[in-house]
Short mmCIF file of C-alpha atoms and ligand atoms in Angstrom, two decimals:
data_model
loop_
_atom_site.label_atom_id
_atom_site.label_comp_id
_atom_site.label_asym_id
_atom_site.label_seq_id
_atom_site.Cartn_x
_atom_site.Cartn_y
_atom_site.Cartn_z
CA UNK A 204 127.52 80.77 112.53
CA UNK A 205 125.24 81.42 109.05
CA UNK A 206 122.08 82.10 111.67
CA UNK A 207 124.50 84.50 113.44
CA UNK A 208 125.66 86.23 110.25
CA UNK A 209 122.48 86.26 109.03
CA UNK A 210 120.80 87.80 112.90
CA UNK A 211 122.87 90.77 112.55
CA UNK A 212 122.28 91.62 108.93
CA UNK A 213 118.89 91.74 109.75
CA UNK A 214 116.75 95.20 111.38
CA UNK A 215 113.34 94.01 111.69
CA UNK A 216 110.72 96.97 112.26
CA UNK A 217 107.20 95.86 113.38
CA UNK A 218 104.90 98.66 111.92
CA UNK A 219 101.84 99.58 113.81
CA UNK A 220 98.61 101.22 111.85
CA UNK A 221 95.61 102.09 113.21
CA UNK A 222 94.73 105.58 112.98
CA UNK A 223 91.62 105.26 111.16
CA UNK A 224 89.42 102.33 110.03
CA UNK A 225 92.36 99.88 109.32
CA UNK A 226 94.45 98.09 111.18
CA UNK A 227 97.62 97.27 109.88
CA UNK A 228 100.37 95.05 111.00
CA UNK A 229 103.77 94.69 108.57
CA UNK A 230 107.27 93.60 109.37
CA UNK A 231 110.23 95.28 107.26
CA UNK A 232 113.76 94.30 107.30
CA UNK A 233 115.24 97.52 106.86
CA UNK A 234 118.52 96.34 106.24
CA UNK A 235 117.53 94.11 103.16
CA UNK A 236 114.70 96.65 102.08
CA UNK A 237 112.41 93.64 102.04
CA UNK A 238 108.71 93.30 103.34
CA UNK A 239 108.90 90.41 105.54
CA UNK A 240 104.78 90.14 105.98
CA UNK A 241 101.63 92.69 105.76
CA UNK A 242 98.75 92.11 107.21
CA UNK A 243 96.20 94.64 107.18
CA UNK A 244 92.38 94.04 108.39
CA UNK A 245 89.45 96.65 107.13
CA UNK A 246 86.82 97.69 108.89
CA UNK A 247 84.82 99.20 106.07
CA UNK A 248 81.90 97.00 106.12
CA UNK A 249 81.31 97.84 109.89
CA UNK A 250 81.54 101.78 108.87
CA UNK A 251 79.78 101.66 106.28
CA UNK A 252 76.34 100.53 108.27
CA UNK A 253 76.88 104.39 109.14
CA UNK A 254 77.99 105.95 106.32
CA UNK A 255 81.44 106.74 107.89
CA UNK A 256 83.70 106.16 110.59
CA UNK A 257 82.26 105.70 114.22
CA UNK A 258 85.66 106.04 116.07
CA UNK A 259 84.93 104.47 119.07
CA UNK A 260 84.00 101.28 116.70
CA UNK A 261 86.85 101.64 115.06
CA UNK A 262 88.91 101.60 118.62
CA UNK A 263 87.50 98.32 119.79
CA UNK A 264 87.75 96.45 116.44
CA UNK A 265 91.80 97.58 116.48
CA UNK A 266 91.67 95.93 120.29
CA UNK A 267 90.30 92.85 118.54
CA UNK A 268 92.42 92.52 115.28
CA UNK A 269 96.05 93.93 116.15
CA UNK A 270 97.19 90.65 118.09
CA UNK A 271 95.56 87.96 115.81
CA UNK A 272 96.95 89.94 112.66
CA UNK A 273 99.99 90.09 114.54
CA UNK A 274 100.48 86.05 115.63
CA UNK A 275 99.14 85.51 111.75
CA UNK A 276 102.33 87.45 110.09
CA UNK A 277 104.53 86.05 112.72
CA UNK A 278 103.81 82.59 112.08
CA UNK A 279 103.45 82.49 108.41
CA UNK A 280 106.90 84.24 108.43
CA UNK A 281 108.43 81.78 110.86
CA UNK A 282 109.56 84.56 112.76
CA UNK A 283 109.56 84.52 116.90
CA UNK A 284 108.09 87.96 118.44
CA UNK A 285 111.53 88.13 120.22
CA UNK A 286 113.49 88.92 116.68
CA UNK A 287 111.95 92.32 116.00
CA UNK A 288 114.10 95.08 116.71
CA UNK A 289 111.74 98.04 116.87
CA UNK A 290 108.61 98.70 116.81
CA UNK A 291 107.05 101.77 114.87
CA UNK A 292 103.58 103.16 115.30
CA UNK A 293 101.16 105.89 114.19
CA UNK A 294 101.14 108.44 116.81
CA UNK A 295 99.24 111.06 114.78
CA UNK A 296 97.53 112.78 113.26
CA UNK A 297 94.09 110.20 113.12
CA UNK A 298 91.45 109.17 115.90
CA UNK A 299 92.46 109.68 119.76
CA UNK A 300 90.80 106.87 120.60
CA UNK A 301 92.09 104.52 117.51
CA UNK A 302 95.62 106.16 117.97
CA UNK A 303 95.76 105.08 121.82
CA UNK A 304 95.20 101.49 120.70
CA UNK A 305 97.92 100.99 118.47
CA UNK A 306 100.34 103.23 120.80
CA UNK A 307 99.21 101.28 123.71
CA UNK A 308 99.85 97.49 121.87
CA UNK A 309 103.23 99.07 120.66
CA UNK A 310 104.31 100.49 124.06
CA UNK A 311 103.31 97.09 125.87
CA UNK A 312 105.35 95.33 123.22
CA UNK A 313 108.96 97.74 123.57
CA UNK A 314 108.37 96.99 127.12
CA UNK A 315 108.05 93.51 127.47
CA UNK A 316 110.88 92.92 124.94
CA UNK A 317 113.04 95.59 125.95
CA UNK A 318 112.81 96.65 122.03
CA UNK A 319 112.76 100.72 120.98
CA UNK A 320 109.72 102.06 120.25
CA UNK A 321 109.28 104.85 117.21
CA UNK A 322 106.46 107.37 116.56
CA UNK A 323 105.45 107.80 113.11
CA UNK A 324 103.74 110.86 111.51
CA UNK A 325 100.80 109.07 109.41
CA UNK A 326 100.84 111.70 106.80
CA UNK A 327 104.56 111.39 106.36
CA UNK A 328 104.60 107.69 106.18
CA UNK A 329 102.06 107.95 103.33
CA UNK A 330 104.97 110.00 101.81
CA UNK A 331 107.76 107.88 102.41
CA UNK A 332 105.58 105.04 100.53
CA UNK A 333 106.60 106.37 97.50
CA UNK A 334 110.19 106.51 98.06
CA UNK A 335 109.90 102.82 99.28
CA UNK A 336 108.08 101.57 95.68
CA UNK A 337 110.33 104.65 93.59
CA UNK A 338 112.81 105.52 95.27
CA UNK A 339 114.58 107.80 92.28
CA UNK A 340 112.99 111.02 94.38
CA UNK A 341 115.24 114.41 94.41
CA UNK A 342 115.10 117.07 96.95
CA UNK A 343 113.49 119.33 96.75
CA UNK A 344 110.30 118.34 95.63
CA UNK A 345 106.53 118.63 95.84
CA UNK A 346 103.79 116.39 97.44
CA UNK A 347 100.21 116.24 97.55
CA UNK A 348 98.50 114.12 100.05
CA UNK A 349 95.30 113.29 99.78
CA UNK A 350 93.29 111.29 102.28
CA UNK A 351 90.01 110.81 104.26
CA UNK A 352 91.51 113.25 106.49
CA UNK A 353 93.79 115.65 104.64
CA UNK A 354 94.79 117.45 101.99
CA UNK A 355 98.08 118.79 101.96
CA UNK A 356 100.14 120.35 99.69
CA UNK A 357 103.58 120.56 101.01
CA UNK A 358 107.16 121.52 99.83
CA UNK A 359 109.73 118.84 100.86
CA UNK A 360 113.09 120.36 101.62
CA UNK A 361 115.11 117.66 102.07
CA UNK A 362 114.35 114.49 104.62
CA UNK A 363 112.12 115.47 107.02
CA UNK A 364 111.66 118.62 106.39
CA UNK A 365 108.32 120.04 104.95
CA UNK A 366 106.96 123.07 103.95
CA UNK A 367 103.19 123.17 103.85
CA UNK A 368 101.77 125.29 100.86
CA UNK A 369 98.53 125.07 101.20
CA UNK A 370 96.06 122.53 102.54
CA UNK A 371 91.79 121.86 102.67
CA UNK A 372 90.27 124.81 104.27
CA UNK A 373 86.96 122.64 105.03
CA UNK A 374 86.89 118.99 103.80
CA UNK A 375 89.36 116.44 102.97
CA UNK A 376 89.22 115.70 98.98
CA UNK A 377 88.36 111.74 100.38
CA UNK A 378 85.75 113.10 102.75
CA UNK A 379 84.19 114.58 99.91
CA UNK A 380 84.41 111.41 98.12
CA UNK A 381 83.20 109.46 100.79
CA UNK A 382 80.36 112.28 101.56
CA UNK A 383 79.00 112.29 97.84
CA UNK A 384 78.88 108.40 97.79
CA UNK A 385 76.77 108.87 100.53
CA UNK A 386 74.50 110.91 99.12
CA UNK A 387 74.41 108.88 96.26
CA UNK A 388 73.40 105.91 97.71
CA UNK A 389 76.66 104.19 97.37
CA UNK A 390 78.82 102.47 99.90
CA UNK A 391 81.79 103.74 102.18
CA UNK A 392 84.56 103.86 101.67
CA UNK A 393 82.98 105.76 98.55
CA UNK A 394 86.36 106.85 96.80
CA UNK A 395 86.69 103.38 94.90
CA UNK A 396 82.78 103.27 94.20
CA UNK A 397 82.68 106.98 92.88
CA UNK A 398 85.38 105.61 90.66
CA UNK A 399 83.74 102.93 89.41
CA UNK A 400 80.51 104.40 88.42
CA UNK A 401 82.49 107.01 86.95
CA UNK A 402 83.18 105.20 84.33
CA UNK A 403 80.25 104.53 82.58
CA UNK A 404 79.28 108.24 83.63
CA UNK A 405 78.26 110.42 80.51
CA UNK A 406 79.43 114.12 80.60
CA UNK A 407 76.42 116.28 82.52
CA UNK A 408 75.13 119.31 80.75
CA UNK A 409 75.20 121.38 84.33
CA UNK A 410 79.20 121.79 85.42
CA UNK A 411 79.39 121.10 89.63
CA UNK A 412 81.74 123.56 90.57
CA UNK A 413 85.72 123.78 91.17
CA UNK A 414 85.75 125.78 94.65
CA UNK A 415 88.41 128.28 94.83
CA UNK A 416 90.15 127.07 92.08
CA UNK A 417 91.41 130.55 90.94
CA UNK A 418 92.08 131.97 94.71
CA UNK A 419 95.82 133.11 94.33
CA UNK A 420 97.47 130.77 97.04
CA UNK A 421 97.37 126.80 97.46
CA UNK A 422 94.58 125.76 99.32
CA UNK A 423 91.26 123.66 98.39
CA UNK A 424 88.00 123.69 99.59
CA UNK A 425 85.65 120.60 98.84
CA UNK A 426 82.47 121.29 101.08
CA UNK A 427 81.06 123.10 98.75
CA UNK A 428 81.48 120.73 95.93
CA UNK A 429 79.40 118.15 98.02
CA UNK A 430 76.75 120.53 98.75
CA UNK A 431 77.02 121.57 94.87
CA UNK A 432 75.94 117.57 94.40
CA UNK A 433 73.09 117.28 97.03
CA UNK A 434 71.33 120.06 95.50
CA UNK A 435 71.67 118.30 91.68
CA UNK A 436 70.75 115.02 93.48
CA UNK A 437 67.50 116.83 94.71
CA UNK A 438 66.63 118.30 91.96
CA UNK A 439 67.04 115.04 89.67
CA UNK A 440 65.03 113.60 92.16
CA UNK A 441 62.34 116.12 91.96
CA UNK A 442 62.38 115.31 88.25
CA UNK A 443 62.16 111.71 88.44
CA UNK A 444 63.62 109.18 89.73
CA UNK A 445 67.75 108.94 90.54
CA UNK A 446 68.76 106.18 88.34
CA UNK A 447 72.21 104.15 87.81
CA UNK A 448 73.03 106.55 84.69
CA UNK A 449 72.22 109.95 86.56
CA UNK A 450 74.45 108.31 89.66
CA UNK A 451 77.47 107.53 87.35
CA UNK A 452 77.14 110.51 85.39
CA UNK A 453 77.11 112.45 88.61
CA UNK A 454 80.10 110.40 89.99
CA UNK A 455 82.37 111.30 86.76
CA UNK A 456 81.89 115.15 87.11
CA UNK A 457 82.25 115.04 90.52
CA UNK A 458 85.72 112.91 89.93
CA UNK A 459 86.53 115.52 87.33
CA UNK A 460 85.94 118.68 89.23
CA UNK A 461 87.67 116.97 92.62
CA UNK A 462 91.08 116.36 90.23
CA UNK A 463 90.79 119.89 88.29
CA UNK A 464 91.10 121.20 91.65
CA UNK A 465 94.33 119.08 92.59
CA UNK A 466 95.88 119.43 89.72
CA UNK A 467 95.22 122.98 89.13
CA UNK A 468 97.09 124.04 92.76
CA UNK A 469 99.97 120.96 92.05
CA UNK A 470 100.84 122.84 88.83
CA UNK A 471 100.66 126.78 90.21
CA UNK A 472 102.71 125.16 92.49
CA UNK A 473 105.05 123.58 90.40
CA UNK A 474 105.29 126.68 88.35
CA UNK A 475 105.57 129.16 91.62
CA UNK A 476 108.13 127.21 93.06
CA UNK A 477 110.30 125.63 90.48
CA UNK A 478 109.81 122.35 91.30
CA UNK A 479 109.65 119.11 88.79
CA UNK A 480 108.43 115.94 91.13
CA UNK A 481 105.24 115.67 92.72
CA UNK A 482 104.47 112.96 95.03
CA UNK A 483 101.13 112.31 95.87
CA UNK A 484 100.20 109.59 98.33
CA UNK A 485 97.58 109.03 100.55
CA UNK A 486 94.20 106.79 99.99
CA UNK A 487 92.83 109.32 97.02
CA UNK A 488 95.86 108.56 95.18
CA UNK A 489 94.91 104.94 94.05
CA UNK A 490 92.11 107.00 91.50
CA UNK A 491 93.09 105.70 88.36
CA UNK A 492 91.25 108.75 86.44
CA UNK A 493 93.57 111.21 89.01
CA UNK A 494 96.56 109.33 88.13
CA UNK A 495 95.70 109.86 84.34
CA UNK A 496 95.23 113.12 84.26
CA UNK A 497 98.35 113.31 86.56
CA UNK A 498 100.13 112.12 83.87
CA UNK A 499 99.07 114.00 80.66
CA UNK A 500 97.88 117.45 82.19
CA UNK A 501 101.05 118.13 84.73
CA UNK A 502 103.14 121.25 83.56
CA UNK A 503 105.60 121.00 81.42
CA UNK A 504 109.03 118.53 81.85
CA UNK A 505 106.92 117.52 85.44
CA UNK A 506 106.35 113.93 86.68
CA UNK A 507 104.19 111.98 89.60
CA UNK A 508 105.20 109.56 91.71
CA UNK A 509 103.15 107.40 93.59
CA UNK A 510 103.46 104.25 95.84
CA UNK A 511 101.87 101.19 94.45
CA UNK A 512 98.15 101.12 94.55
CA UNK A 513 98.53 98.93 97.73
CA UNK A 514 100.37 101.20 99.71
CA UNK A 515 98.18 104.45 99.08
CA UNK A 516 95.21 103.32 101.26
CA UNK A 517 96.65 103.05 104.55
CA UNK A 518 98.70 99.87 105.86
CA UNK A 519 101.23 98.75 108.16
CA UNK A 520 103.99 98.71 106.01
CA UNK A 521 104.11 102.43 105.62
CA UNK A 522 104.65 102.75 109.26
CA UNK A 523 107.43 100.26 109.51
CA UNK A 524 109.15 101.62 106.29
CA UNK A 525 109.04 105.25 108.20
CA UNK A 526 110.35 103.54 111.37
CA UNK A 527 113.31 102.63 109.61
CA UNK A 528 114.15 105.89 107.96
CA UNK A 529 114.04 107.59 111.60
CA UNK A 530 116.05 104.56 113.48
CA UNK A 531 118.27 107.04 114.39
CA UNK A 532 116.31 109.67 116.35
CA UNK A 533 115.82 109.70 119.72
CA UNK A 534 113.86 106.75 121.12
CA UNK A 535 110.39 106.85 123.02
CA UNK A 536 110.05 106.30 126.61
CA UNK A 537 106.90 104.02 127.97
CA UNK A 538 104.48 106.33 128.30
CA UNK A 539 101.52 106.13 126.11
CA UNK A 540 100.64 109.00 124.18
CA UNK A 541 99.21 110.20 120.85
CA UNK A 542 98.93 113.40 119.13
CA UNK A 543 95.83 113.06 116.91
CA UNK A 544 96.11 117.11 115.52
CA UNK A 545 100.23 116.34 114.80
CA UNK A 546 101.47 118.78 112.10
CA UNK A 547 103.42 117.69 109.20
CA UNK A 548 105.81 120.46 110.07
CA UNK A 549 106.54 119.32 112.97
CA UNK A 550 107.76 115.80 112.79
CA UNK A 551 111.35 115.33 114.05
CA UNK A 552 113.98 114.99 111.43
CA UNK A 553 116.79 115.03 114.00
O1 KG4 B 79 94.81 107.25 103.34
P1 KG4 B 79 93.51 106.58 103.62
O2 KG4 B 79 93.44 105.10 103.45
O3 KG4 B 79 93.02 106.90 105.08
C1 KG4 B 79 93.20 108.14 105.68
O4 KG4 B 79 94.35 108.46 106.10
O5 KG4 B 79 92.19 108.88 105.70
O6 KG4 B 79 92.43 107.29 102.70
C2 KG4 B 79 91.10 106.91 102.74
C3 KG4 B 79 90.34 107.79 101.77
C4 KG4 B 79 88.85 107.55 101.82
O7 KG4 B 79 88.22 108.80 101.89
C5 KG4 B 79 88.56 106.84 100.52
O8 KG4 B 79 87.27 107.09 100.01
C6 KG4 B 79 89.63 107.41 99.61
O9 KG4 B 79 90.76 107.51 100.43
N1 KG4 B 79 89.91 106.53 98.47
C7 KG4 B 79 89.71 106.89 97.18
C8 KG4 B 79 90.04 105.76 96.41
N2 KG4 B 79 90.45 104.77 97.24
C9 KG4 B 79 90.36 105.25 98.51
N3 KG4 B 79 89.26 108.04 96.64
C10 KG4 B 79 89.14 108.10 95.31
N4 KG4 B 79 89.43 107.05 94.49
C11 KG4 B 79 89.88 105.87 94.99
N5 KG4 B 79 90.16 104.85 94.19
ZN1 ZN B 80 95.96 107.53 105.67
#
């Protein structure tokens, strides 16, 4: 009778990730708001032989990982495949040919269990992350995501519904991260390693520049900024040679001039729109230094939110979390499908 209670007080949502160069497996009990397992496997060190993501890599090593990740979570949760009630999974926006692996696993699992299967929005389930670790958020309010792929600036009207503002007209703000690092010499992902030799970085003499920061609408453009640091990086190295100091104090103005840019569109934002919460999610969120500045340069009576460092870089649990908060919209049929170029405007709210 307890097990029977305890069976229907339960919604367990398996959460499918694999959009980019992680694949991420997480169970959430939506009805208890509790994490039942996350497992998430990177494929970073593979990538980062090439500098960046080789997608049709990254497709095969999902084919690999998803089931043993899966079987892992499962067991060390004492849970039995047959007890998840839905399965959620990253339709788009990400990789065709890393989407189709994780819609294919999920479709093949709602099938053989008879369970409903969920598409999630990737960009939206970074989003809902926050709400998940603070979940004090009030409509309307602002978000800026901020990932390998995007950069997105978005009004949220209430759930669901989003307004985009403004968004990268060239590179992703993580691109550029992971772009510079390259050129530096440093490993991919190169977000987290910009960020570390940042900090021993001394301020440079030369300012890179802040692309478009002044153009009167919301957008960001970070190609430039890149290009801004291979031409310093070849002329240091005309000079001499690049060392570890040059390389961090390149990394901190780069950091620097990447968050003016953020920030300064967050707060015209803010300002144009009346707003006081910004969310930001999304793998370029975890920067400590863009979290600072977050915090003491936002306009005036303004706060940020942000999931837990673990939950900005992508993950399973995101997608299972999402899953839940849409249990109610119409359900998938079996055909396997993916919509890598998926709008954030466009997700269904119902
Ligand atoms: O959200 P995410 O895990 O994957 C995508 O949806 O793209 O974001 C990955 C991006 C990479 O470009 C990575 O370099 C960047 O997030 N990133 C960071 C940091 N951690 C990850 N960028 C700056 N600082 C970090 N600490
Ligand atoms: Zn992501």
């Amino acid at each position: 009778m307890t097990f029977l209670i305890c069976y229907y007080l339960k919604m367990l949502v398996l959460g499918i990730e694999t959009s980019c160069d992680e694949t991420g497996v997480a169970l959430y009990d939506g009805k208890n708001k509790k994490i039942i397992f996350e497992c998430l496997f990177s494929q970073a060190d593979k990538h980062s032989l090439y500098g960046g993501v080789v997608p049709e890599l990254a497709a095969r090593d999902h084919t690999n990982k998803f089931l043993p990740l899966l079987k892992k979570g499962l067991n060390d949760s004492n849970i039995n495949l047959k007890d998840i009630d839905v399965i959620a999974y990253t339709k788009g926006p990400g990789l065709r040919g890393p989407l189709m692996v994780g819609a294919a696993f999920a479709k093949s699992l709602g099938f053989a269990l008879d369970k409903p299967v969920i598409p999630v929005h990737h960009m939206e389930a970074h989003l809902l992350m926050a709400k998940y670790d603070a979940p004090e958020l009030c409509y309307p309010f602002l978000t800026l995501l901020v990932s390998g792929g995007h950069t997105i600036l978005a009004k949220v009207e209430q759930s669901g519904v989003y307004k985009i503002l403004g968004q990268t007209i060239d590179d992703a703000v993580g691109e550029a991260f992971d772009k510079t690092a390259k050129l530096l010499g440093l490993k991919y992902p190169g977000g987290p390693e910009i960020e570390k030799m940042s900090v021993r970085g001394k301020n440079m003499k030369d300012r890179l520049p802040r692309p478009i920061l002044n153009s009167n609408d919301y957008n960001f453009s970070f190609s430039g900024l890149k290009t801004a640091v291979l031409y310093k990086v070849n002329e240091l190295k005309r000079e001499g040679e690049l060392s570890n100091q040059l390389i961090s104090n390149i990394c901190l103005e780069f950091q620097n001039a990447a968050i003016d840019c953020l920030l300064h569109k967050t707060n015209k934002a803010l300002i144009d729109f009346d707003l006081k919460q910004v969310v930001l999610s999304g793998g370029v969120a975890a920067n400590k230094e863009l979290r600072r500045r977050f915090s003491t340069d936002l306009h005036q009576g303004c706060s940020a939110i942000y999931p837990d460092f673990s939950h900005c870089t992508d993950n399973g649990t995101m997608i299972a979390f999402t899953g839940y908060e849409k249990i109610n919209l119409p359900k998938e049929d079996n055909k396997i499908s993916v919509n890598p170029k998926w709008s954030l405007e466009e997700v269904d709210n119902g």
